[in-house]
Short mmCIF file of C-alpha atoms and ligand atoms in Angstrom, two decimals:
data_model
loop_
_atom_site.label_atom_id
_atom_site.label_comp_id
_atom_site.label_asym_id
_atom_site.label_seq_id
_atom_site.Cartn_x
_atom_site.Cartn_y
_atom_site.Cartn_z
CA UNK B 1 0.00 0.00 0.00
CA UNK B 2 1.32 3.48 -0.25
CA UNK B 3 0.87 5.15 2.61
CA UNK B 4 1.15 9.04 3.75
CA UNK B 5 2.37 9.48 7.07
CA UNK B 6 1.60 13.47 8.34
CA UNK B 7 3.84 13.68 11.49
CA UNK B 8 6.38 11.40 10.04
CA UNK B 9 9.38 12.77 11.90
CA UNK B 10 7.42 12.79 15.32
CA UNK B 11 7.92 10.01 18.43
CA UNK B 12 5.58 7.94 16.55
CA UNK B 13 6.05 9.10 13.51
CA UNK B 14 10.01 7.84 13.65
CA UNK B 15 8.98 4.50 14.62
CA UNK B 16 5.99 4.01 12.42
CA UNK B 17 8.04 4.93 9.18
CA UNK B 18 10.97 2.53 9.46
CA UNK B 19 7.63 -0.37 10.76
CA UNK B 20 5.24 0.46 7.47
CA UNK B 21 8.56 0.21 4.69
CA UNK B 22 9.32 -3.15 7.05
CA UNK B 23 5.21 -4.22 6.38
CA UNK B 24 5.96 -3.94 3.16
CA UNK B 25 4.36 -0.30 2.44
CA UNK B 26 5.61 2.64 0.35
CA UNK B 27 6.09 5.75 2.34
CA UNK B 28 5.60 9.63 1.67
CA UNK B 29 6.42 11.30 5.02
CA UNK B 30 4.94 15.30 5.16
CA UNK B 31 5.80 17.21 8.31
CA UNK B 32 7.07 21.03 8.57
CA UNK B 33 11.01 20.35 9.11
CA UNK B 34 11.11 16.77 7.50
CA UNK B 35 12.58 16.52 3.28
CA UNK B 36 9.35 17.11 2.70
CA UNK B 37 8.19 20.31 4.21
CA UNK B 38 4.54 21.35 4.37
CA UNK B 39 2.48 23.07 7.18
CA UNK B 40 -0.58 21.38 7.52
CA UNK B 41 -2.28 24.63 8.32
CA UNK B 42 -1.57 25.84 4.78
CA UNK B 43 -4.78 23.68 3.29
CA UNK B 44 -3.27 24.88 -0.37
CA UNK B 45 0.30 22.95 0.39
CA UNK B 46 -1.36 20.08 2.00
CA UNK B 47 -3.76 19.37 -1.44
CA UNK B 48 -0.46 19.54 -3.17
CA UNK B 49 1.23 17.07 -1.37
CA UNK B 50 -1.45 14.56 -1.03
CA UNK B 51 -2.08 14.70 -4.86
CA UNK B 52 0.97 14.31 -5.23
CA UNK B 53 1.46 11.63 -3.22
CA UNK B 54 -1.73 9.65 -4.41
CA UNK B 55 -1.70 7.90 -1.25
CA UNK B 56 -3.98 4.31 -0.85
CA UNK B 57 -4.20 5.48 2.86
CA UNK B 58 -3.19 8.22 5.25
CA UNK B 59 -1.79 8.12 8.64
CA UNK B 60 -2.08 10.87 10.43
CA UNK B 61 0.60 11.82 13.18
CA UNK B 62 0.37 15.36 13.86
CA UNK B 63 0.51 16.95 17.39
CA UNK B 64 1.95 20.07 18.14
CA UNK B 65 3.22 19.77 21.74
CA UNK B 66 6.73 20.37 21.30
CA UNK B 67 6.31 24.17 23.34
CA UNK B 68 3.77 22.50 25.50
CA UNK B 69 1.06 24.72 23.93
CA UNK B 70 -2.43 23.24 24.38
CA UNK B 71 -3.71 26.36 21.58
CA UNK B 72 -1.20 25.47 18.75
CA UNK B 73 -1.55 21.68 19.73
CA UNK B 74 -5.45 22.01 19.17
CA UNK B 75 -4.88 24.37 15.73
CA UNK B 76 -3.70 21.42 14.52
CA UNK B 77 -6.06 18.99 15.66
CA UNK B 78 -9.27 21.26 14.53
CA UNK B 79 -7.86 22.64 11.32
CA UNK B 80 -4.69 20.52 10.35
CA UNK B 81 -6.96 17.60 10.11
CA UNK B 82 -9.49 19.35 7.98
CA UNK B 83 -6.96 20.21 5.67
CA UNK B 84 -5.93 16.52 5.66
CA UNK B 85 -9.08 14.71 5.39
CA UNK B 86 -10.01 17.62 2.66
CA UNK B 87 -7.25 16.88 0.45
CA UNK B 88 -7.41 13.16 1.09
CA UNK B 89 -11.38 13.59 -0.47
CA UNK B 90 -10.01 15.47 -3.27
CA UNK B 91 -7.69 12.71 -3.73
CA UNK B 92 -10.07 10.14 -3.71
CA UNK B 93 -8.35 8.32 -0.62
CA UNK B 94 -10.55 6.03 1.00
CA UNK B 95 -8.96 5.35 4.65
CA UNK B 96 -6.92 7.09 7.09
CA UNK B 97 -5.57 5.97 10.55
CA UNK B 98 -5.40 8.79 12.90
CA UNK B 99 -3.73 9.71 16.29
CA UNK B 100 -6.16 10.61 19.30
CA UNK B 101 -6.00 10.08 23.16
CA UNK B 102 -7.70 7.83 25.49
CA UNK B 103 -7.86 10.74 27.94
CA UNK B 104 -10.99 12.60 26.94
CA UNK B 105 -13.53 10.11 28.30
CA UNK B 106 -16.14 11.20 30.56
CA UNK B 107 -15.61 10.88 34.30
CA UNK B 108 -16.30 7.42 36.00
CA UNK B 109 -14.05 4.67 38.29
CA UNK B 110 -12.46 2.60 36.38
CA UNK B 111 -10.68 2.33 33.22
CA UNK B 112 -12.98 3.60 30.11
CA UNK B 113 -13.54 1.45 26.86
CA UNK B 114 -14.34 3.17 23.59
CA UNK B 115 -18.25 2.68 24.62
CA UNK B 116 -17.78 5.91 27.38
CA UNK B 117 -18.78 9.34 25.56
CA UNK B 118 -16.16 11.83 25.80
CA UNK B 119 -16.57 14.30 28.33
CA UNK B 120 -18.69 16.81 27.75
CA UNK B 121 -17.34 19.36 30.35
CA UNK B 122 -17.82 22.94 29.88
CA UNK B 123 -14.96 23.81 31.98
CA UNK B 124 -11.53 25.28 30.27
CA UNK B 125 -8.99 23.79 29.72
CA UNK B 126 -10.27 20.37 29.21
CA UNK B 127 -13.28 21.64 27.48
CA UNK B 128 -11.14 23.12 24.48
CA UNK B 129 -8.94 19.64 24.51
CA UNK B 130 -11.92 17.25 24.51
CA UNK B 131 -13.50 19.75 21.60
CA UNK B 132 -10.24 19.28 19.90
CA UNK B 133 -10.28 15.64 19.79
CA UNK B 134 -14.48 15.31 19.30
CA UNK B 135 -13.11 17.68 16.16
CA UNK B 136 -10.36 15.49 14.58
CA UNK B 137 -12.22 12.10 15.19
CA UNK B 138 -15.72 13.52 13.66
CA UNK B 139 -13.54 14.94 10.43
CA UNK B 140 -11.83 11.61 9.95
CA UNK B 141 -15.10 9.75 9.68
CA UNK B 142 -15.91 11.67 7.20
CA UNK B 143 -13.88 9.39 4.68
CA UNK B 144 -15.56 5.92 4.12
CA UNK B 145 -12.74 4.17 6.41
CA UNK B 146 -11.51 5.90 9.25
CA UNK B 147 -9.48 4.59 12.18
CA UNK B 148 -8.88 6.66 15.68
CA UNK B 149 -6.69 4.99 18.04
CA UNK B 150 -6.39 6.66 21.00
CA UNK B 151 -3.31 6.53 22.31
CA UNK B 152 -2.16 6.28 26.26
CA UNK B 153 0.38 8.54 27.52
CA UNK B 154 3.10 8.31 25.43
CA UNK B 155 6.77 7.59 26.79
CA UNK B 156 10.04 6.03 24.38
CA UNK B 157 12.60 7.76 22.92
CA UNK B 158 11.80 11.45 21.86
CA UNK B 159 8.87 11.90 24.41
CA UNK B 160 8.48 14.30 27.22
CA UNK B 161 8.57 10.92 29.48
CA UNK B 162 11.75 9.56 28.47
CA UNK B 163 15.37 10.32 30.51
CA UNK B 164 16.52 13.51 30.08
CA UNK B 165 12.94 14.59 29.05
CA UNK B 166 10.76 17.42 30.39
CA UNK B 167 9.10 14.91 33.26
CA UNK B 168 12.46 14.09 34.63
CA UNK B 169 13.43 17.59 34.50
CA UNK B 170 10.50 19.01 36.38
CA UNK B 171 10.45 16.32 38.75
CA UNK B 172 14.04 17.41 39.63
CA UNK B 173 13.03 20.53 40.63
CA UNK B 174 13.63 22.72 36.66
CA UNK B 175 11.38 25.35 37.39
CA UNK B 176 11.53 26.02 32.98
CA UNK B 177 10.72 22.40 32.84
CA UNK B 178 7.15 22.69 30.16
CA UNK B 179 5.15 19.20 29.39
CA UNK B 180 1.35 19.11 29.89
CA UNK B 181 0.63 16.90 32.56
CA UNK B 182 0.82 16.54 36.20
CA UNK B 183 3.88 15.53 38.61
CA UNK B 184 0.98 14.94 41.77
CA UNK B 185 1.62 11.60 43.12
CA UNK B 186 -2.01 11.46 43.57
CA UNK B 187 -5.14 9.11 43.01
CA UNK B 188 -5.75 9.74 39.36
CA UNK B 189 -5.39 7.34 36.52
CA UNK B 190 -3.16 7.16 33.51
CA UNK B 191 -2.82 4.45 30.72
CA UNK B 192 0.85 4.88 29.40
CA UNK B 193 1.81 3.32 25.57
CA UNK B 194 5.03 3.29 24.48
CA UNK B 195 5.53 5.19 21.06
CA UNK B 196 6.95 1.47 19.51
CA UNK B 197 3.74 -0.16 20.65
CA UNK B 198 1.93 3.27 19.23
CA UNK B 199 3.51 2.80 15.80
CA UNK B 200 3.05 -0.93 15.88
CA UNK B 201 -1.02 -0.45 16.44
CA UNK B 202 -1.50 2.61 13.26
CA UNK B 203 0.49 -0.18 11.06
CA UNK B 204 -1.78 -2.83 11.60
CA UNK B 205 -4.68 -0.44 11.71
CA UNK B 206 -4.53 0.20 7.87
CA UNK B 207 -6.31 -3.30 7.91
CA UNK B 208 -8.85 -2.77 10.87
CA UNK B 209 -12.37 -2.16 10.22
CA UNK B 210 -13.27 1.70 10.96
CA UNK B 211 -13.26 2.87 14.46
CA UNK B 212 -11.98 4.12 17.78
CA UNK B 213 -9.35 1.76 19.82
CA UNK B 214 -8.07 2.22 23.13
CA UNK B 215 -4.04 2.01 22.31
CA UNK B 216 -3.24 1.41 25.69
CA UNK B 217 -0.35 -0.91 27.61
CA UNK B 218 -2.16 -3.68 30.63
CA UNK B 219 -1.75 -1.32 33.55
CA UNK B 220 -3.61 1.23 33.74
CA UNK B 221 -2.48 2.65 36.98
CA UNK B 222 -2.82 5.99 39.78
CA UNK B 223 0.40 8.67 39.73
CA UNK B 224 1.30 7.51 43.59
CA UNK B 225 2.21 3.88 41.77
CA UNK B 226 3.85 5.10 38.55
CA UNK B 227 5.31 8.42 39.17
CA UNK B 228 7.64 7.36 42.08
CA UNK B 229 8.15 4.44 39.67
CA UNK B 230 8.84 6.55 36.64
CA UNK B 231 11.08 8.75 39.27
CA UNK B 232 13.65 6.28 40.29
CA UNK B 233 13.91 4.74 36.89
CA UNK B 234 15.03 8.13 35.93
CA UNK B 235 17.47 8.70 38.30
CA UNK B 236 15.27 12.14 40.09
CA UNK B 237 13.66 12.71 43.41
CA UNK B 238 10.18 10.88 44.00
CA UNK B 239 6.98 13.14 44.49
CA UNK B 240 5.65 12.83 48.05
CA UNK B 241 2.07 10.96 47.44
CA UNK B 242 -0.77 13.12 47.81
CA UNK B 243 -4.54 13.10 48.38
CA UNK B 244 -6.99 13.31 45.49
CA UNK B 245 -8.06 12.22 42.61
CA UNK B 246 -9.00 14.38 38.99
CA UNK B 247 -12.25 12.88 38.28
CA UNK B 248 -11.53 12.12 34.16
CA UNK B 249 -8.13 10.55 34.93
CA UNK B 250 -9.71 7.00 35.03
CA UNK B 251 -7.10 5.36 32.51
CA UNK B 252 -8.43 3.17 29.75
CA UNK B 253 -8.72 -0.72 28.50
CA UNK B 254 -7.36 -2.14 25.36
CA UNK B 255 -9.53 -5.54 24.93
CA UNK B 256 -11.00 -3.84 21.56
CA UNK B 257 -7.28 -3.28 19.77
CA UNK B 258 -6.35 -6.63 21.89
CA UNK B 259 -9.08 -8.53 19.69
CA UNK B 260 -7.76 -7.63 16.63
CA UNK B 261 -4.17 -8.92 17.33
CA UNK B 262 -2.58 -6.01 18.81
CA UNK B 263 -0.35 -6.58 21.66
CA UNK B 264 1.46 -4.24 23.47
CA UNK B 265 5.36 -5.85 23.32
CA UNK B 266 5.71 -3.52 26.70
CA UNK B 267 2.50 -4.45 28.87
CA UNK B 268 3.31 -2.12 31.94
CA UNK B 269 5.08 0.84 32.22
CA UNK B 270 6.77 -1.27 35.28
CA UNK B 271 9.56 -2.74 32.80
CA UNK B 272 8.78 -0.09 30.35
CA UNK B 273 10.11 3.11 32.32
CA UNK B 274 13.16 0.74 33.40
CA UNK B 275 14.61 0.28 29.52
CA UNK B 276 12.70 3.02 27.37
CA UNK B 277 14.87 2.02 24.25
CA UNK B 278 16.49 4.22 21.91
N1 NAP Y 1 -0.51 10.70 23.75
C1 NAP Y 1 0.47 11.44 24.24
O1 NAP Y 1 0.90 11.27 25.39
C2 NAP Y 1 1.14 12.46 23.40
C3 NAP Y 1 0.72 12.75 22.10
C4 NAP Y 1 1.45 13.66 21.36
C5 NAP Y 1 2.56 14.27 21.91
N2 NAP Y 1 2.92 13.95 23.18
C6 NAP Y 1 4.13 14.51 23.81
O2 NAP Y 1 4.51 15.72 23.29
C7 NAP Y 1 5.88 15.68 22.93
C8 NAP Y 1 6.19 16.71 21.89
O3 NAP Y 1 5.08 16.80 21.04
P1 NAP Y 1 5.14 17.11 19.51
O4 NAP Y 1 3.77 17.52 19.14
O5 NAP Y 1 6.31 17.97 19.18
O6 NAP Y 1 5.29 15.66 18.95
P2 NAP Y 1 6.21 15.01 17.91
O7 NAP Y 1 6.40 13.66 18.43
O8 NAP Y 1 7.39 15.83 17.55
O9 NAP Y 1 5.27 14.84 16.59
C9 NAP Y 1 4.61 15.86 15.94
C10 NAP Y 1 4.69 15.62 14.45
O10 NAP Y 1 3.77 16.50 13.82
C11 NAP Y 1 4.49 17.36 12.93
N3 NAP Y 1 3.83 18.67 12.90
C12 NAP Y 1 3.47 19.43 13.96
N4 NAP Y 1 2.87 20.55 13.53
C13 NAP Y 1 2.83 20.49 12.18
C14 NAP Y 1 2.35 21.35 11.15
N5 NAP Y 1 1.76 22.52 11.41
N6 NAP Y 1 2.48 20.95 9.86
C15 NAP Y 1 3.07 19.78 9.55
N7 NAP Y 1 3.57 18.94 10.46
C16 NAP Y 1 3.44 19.28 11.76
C17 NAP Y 1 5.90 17.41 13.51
O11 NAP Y 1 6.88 17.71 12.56
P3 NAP Y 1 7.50 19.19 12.36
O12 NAP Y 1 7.74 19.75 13.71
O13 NAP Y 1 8.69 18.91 11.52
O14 NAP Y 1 6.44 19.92 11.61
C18 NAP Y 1 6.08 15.97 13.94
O15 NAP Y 1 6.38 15.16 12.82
C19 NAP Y 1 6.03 14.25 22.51
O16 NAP Y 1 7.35 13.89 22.41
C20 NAP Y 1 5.25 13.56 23.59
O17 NAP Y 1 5.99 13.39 24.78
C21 NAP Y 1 2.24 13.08 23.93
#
């Protein structure tokens, strides 16, 4: 198949490339700094590059979290991926795989499978994230095949979770240290994925029938077990535990990606923080 990554020099996006050529797939990689450079903003550039490409499917890849900025991350999730999915039409592309989160779910206890509605909180911040994501899932159904796997908390090489990254820098006290998320060693839930397992899922989701999976790793666990955790495999001071609990952070099952032969190759983020890879 030839595929079009969008985010192809990204912590997924590194690992999915090398994975799809591997499958078997040809690869046309588009980001803003990669040989190929287009702004996905620029709806023009992006029609260019898709026709170009004549892709079979899409992937899409994008976030833009790099300078921890929640407004440029969701400019890309509202209006990058209507420029992609437009172009892709234009094309005549049938499928695309994209990149969500399995953080938006409504508040509940317990982990969240894809049945839970995503939240539908009127209170900012998370009301302009979860809009974001309710934006970029709706425009990718609009082609006849779309898949959304939402992704845990990514850690791996390249992430803001991985040694020397933005976690391990605010945890030891780096007062410039910017990542969105939270260093309480509290009650609330995260699912972690590492970006290999991430890639590994959107490959074998250009054969999965349309959708939103849970692309999560077996553990989904509170901050007082894995930040202390995450802490000491990095070498920096361990949060004291608090009290508390953010209603929403409830983590998330993978059963549904599970079923279709997707398995996480690290199940917990107990061996996974240890050895992150390169
Ligand atoms: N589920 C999660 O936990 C999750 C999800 C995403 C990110 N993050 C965290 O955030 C960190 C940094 O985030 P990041 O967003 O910089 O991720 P990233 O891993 O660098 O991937 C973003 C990809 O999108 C491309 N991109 C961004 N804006 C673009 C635009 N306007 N036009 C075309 N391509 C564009 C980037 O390439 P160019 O910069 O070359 O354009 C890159 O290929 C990650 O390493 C990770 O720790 C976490």
């Amino acid at each position: 198949m030839r595929v079009l990554v969008a985010g192809a020099t990204g912590a997924v996006g590194r690992q999915l490339v090398p994975r799809l050529e591997a499958a078997g797939h040809e690869v046309v990689g588009i980001s803003r700094r990669g040989p190929r450079p287009v702004d996905v903003l620029d709806a023009g550039a992006v029609e260019r590059a898709v026709a170009e490409a004549a892709p079979d499917a899409v992937v899409h890849q994008l976030t833009d979290l790099g300078g921890a900025d929640g407004a440029a991350n969701n400019r890309v999730r509202v209006e990058g991926t209507r420029h992609l999915v437009d172009a892709a039409r234009a094309a005549g592309v049938r499928r695309i795989v994209a990149q969500s989160i399995s953080w938006a779910y409504a508040p509940g206890d317990g982990p969240a499978d894809e049945s839970v509605p995503l939240d539908a909180t009127d209170e900012p911040p998370r009301a302009r994230i979860v809009a974001g994501v309710r934006a970029l899932e709706t425009t990718v159904a609009e082609l006849p095949e779309a898949v959304v796997l939402r992704y845990g908390i990514l850690y791996g090489p390249g992430t803001w979770y991985a040694p020397g990254g933005a976690v391990a820098a605010a945890l030891a006290g780096d007062a410039e240290a910017r990542f969105l998320g939270s260093t309480a060693a509290d009650a609330s839930v995260s699912s972690f994925v590492h970006v290999a397992d991430a890639a590994d899922a959107a490959v074998r989701a250009l054969a999965w029938p349309s959708g939103a999976y849970n692309v999560v790793d077996d553990e989904p666990a509170p901050a007082h077990a894995w930040l202390p955790h995450l802490a000491r495999a990095l070498g920096v001071p361990a949060p004291a535990r608090t009290e508390g609990r953010v209603p929403w952070a409830r983590g998330a099952l993978n059963a549904r990606a599970r079923g279709l032969g997707w398995a996480p190759a690290r199940p917990s983020w107990r061996t996974g923080f240890v050895d992150q890879g390169a």
